[in-house]
Coordinates of C-alpha atoms in Angstrom, one line a residue:
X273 CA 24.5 -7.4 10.7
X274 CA 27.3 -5.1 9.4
X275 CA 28.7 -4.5 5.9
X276 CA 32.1 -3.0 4.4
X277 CA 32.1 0.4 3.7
X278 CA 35.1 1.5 1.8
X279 CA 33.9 0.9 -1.5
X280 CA 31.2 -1.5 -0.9
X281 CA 28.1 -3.2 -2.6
X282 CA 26.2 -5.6 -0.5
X283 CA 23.3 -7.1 -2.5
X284 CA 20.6 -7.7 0.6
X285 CA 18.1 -10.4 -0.1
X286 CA 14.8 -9.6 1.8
X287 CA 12.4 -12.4 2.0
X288 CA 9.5 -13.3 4.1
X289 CA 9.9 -15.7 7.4
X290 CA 7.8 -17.8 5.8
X291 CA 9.1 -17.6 2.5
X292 CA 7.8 -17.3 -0.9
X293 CA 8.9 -13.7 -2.7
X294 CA 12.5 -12.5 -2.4
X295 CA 13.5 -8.8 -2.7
X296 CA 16.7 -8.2 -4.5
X297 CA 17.9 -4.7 -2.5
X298 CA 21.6 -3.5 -3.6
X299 CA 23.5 -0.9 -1.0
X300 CA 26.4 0.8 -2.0
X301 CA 28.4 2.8 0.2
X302 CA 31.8 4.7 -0.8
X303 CA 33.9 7.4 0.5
X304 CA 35.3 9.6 -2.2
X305 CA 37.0 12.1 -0.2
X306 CA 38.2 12.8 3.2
X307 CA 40.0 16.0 5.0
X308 CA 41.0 17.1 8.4
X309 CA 37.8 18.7 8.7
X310 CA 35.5 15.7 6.9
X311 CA 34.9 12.3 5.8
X312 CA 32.6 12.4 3.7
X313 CA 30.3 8.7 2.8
X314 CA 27.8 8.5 0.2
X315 CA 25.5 5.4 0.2
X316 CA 23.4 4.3 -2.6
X317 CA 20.6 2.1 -2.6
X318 CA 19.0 0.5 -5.4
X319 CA 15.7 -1.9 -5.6
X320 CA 17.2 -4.7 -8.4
X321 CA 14.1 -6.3 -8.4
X322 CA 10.7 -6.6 -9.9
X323 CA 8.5 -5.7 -6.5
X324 CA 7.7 -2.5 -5.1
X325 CA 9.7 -2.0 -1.8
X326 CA 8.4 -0.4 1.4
X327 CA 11.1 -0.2 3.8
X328 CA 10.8 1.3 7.1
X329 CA 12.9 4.2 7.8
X330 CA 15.1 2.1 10.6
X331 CA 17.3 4.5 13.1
X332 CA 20.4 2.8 12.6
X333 CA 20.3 2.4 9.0
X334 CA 21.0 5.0 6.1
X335 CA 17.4 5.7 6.0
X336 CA 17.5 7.1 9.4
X337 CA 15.1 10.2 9.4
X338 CA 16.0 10.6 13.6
X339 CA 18.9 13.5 14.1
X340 CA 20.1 14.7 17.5
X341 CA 21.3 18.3 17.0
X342 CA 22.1 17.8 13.7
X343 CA 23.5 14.8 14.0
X344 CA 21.5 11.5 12.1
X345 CA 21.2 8.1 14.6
X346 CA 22.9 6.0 11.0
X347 CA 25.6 3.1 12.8
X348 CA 28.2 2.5 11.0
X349 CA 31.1 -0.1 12.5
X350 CA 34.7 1.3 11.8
X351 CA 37.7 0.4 13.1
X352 CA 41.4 1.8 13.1
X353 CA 43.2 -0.9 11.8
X354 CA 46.3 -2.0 14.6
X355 CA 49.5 -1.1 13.7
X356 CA 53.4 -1.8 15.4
X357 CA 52.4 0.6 17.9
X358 CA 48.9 -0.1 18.4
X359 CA 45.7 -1.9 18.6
X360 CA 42.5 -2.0 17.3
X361 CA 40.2 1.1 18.1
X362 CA 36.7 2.0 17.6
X363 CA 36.0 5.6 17.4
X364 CA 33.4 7.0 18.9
X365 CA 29.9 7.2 18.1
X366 CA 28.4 11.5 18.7
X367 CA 25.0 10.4 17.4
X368 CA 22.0 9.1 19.4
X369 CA 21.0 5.6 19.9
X370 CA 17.6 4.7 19.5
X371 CA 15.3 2.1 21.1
X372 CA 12.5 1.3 19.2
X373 CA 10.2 -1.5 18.9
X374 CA 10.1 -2.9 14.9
X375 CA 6.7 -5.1 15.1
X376 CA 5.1 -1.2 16.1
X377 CA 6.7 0.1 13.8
X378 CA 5.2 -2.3 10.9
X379 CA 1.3 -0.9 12.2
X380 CA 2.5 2.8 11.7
X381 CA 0.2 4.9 9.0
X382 CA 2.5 7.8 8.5
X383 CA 4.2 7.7 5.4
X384 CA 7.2 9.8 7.0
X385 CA 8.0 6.0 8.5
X386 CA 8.6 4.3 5.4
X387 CA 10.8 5.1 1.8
X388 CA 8.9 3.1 -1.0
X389 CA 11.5 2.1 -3.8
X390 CA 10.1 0.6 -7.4
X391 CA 11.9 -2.0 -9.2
X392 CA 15.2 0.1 -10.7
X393 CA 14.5 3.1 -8.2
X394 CA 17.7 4.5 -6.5
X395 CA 17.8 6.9 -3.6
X396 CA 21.2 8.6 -2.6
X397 CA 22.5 9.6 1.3
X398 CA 25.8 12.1 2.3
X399 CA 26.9 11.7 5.1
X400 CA 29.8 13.2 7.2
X401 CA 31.5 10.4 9.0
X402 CA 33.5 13.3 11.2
X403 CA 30.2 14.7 12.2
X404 CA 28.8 11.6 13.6
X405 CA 32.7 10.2 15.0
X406 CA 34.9 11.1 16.7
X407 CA 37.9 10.2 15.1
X408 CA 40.5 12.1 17.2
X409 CA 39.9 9.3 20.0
X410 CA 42.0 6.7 17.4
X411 CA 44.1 9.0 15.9
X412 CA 44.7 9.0 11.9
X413 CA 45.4 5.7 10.0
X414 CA 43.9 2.7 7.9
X415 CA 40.1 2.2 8.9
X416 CA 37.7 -0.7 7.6
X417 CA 34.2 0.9 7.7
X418 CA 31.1 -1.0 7.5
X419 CA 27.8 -0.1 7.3
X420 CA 24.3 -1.4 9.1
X421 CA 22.6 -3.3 6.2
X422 CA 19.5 -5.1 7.9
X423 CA 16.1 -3.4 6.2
X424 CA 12.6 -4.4 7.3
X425 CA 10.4 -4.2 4.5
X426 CA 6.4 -4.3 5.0
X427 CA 4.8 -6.6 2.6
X428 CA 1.2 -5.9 1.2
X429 CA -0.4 -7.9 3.8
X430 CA 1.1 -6.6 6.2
X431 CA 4.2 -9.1 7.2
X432 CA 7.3 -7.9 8.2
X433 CA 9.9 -9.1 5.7
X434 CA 13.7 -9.1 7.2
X435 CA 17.1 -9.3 5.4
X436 CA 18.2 -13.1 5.3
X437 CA 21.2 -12.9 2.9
X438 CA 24.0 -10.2 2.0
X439 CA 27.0 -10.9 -0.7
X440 CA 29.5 -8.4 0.4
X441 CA 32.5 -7.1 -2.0
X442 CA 35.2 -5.7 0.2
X443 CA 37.6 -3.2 -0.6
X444 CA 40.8 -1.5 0.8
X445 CA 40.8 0.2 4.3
X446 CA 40.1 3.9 3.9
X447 CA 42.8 6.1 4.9
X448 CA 41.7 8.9 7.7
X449 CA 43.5 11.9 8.4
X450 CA 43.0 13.6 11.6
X451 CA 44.7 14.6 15.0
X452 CA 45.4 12.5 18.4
X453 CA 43.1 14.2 21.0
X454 CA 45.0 17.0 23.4
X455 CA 43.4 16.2 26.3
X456 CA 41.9 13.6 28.4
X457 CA 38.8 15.9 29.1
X458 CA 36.1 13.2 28.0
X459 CA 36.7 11.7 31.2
X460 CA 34.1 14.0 32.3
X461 CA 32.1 14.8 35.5
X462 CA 28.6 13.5 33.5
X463 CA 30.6 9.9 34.4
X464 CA 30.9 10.2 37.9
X465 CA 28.3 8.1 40.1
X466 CA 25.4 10.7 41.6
X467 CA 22.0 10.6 42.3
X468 CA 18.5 9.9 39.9
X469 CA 18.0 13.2 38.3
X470 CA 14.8 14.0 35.8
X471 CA 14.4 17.0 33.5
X472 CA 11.1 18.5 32.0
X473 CA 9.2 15.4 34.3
X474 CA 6.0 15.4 35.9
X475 CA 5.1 14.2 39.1
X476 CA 3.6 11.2 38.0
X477 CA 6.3 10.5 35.0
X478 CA 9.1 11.0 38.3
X479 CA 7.3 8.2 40.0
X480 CA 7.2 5.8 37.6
X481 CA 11.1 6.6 36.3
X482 CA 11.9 6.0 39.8
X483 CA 9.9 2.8 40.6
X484 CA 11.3 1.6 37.0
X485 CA 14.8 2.6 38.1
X486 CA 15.0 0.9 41.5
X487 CA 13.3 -2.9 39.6
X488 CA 15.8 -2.4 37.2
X489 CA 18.4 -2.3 39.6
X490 CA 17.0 -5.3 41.5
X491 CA 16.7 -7.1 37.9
X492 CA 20.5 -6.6 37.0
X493 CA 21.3 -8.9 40.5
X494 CA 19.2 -11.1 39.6
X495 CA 20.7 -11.5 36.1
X496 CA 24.4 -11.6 38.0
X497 CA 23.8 -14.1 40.5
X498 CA 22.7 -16.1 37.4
X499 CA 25.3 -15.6 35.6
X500 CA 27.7 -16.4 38.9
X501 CA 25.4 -19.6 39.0
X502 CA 25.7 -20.3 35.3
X503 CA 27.6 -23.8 34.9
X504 CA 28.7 -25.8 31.3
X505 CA 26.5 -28.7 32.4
X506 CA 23.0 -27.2 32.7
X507 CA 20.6 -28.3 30.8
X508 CA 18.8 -24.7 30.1
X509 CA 19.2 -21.6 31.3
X510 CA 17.7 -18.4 30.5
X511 CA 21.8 -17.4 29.2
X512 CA 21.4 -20.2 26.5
X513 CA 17.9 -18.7 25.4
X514 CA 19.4 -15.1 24.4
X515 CA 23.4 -15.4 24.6
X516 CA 23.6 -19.2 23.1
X517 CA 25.7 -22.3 24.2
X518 CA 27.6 -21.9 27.3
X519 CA 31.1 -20.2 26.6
X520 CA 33.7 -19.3 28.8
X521 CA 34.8 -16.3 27.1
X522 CA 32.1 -15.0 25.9
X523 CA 30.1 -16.0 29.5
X524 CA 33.3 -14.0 31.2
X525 CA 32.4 -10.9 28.6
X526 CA 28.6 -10.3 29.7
X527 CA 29.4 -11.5 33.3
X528 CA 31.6 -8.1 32.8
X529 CA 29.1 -6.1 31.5
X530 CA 26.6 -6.9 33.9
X531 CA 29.1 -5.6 37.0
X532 CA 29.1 -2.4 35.9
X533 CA 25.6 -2.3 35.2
X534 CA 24.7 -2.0 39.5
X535 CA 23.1 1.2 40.6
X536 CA 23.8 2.5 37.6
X537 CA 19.7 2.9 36.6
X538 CA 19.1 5.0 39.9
X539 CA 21.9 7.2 39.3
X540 CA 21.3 8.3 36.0
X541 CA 19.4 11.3 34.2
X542 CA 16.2 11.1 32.3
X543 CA 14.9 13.8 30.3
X544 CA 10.5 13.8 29.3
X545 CA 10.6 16.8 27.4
X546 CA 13.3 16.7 24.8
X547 CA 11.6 13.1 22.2
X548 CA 7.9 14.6 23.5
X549 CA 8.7 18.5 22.0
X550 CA 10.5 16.9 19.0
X551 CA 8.5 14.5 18.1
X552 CA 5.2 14.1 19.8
X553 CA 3.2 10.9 19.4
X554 CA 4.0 10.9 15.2
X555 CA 6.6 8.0 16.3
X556 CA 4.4 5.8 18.4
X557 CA 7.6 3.1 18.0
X558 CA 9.9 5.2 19.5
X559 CA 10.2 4.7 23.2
X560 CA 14.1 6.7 24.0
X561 CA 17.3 7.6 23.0
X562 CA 20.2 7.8 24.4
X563 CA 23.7 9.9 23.1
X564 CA 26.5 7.3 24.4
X565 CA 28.9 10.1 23.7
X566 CA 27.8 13.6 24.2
X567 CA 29.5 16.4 22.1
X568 CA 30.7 18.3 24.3
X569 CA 32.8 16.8 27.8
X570 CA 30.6 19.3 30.0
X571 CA 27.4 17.8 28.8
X572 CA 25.9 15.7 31.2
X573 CA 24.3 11.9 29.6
X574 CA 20.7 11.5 29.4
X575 CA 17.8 9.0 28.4
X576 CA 15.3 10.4 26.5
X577 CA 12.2 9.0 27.1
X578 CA 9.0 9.8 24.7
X579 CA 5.5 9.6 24.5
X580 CA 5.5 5.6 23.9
X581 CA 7.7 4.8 27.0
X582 CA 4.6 5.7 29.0
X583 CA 2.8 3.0 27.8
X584 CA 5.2 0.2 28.2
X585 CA 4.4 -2.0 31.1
X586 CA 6.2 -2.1 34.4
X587 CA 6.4 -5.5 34.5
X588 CA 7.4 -8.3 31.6
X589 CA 10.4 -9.0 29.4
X590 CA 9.3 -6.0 27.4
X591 CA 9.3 -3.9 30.7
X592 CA 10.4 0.0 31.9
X593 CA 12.9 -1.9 33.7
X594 CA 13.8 -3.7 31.0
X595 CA 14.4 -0.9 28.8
X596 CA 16.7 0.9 31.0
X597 CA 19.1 -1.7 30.9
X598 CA 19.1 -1.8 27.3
X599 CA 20.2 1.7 27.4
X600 CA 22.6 1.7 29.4
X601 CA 24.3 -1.4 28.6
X602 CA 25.0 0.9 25.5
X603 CA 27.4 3.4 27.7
X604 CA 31.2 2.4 26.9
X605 CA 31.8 1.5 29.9
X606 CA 29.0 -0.6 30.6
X607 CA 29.6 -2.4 27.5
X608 CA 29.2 -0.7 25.0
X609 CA 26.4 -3.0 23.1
X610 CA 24.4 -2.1 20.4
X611 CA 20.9 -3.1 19.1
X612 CA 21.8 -5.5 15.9
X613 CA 18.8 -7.6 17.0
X614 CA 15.3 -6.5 18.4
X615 CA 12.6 -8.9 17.9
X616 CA 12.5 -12.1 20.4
X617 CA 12.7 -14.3 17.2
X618 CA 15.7 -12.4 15.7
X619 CA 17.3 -12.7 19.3
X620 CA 16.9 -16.4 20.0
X621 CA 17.8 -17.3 16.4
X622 CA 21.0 -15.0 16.7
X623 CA 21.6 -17.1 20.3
X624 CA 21.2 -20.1 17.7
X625 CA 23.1 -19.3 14.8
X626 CA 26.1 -16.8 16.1
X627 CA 26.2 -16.8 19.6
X628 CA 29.0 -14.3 19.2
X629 CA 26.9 -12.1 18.2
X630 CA 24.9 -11.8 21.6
X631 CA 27.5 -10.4 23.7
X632 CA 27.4 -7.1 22.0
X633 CA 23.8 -7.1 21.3
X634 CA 21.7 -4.4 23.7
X635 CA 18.2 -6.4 23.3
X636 CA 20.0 -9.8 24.6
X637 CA 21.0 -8.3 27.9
X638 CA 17.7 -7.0 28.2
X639 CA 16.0 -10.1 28.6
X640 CA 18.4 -12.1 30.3

């Protein structure tokens, strides 16, 4: 789901699940210049082809429109490439990360949701990748960057198109220049195990975050003692539905995350004001956010819930419950997962196709 960075063209080809038209969409992304103090990316994306374009203004993609003070919710994968002295790192990620529901967003009427591109149309994005990473956590060195290239694309009847194909040129690491961190101050006391906390909350909304909290809970269990259960020979298993074949090591990798994942939805803190007073209902396919790495070590993690949460059911795969392990399978030390794949389709056809995939994929440990 990712593409190179550096200097980069990825030629997407968006077609239909059932097939006929294809959509020739170019994306270039380059970094001309870097500092101390910036990183700066500009991405480029061009509609090659003969058909109007309506693409949806996805949060982890460059046409992100969701910012969390000041910050935009764009992914990008970068790694400090290892060295002698060193291994692989992954800075991290100061933005917010956003869980939305795609086949909502395709019924949305306000234009705000979507960026229209005719045939030979280009649209231009800045970004600074210092603002959005943390870079200090890997130190300065050699980085291969790559950007989230998946687009969903909303065809005039009303299909949801996805990206099936990207050619990707690759080109040499960037070089980032920054400092090692002075302190170890982002082990901070918004880590340490305490009690369910809500901000801005109602009675009502406190209820149901609670109730949600404690099934959650009781769900994670139930997903380990499947897991501990979980043997090569089985015929089927809800693991081979949304993680793939049975493998030892990549069985061993979400056995992991799932141990850390206990308790963890009752002793947490969810905010109802901040997505409601930001937003309101003008992004019904919005239901939270979550900053895996707040700005500042004093701040304390939250999930932001808004106005669609409310009317997510409390039972079902696509449950409250459900949701707040998605989140917080997304906190480093949970995990650390990411939504690459949303839909049920996209998820069991990831299981299908690259397995390897699922172990990092938020929306997989969801539904397990």
């Amino acid at each position: 789901m990712m593409a190179a960075v550096g200097t980069l063209f990825l030629s997407l080809l968006i077609s239909q699940a059932y097939a006929t038209p294809t959509y020739p969409l170019e994306l270039l992304v380059s970094v001309p210049k870097s500092g101390a103090t910036s990183v700066t990316a500009k991405a480029t994306l061009k509609n090659n082809g003969d058909t109007i374009l309506k693409l949806f203004n996805d949060p982890r993609s460059i046409l992100s429109k969701i910012t969390h003070f000041g910050v935009k919710s764009t992914i990008f994968e970068i790694v400090k490439e290892p060295d002698v002295t060193s291994v692989p790192c992954k800075p991290h990620f100061k933005g917010v990360s956003v869980i939305f529901d795609p086949l909502q967003a395709l019924k949305s009427t306000n234009s705000l949701d979507f960026t229209v591109l005719k045939p030979g149309q280009t649209i231009e994005v800045d970004y600074d990748l210092k603002r959005s990473y943390d870079f200090a956590h890997c130190g300065p060195g050699s980085y291969n960057i790559k950007a989230f290239h998946s687009f969903y694309h909303v065809g005039d009847s009303g299909a949801l198109l996805q990206t099936i194909k990207a050619s990707t040129h690759m080109s040499q690491p960037h070089v980032v220049t920054t400092s090692r961190p002075t302190s170890t101050l982002r082990k901070s006391n918004s880590f340490r195990k305490r009690d369910l906390y809500f901000k801005s909350c109602t009675d009502d909304e406190s209820f149901q975050i609670a109730d949600a909290a404690i099934l959650a809970d009781e769900l994670v269990e139930h997903a380990k003692n499947e897991l501990d259960a979980l043997v090569a020979k089985k015929a089927r298993s809800r693991y081979q539905t949304w993680f793939g074949h049975y493998d030892q090591l990549r069985l061993h990798i979400v056995k992991q995350h799932f141990l850390h994942l206990p308790k963890k939805a009752t002793t947490f803190t969810y905010d109802c004001g901040a997505c409601r007073s930001k937003f309101g209902s003008a992004k019904a396919w919005m239901h939270a956010y979550i900053q895996t790495h707040p700005n500042s070590h004093l701040s304390t993690r939250k999930l932001y819930l808004c106005e669609s949460f409310w009317k997510i059911p409390r039972n079902t795969v696509g449950s409250k419950p459900g949701l707040f392990i998605n989140a917080l399978s997304r906190l480093p030390e949970n995990g650390g997962t990411t939504d690459y794949y949303i839909t049920p389709s996209e998820i069991e056809e990831l299981a299908l196709e690259n397995p390897e995939g699922t172990v990092q994929n938020s929306e997989s440990h969801r539904r397990l």
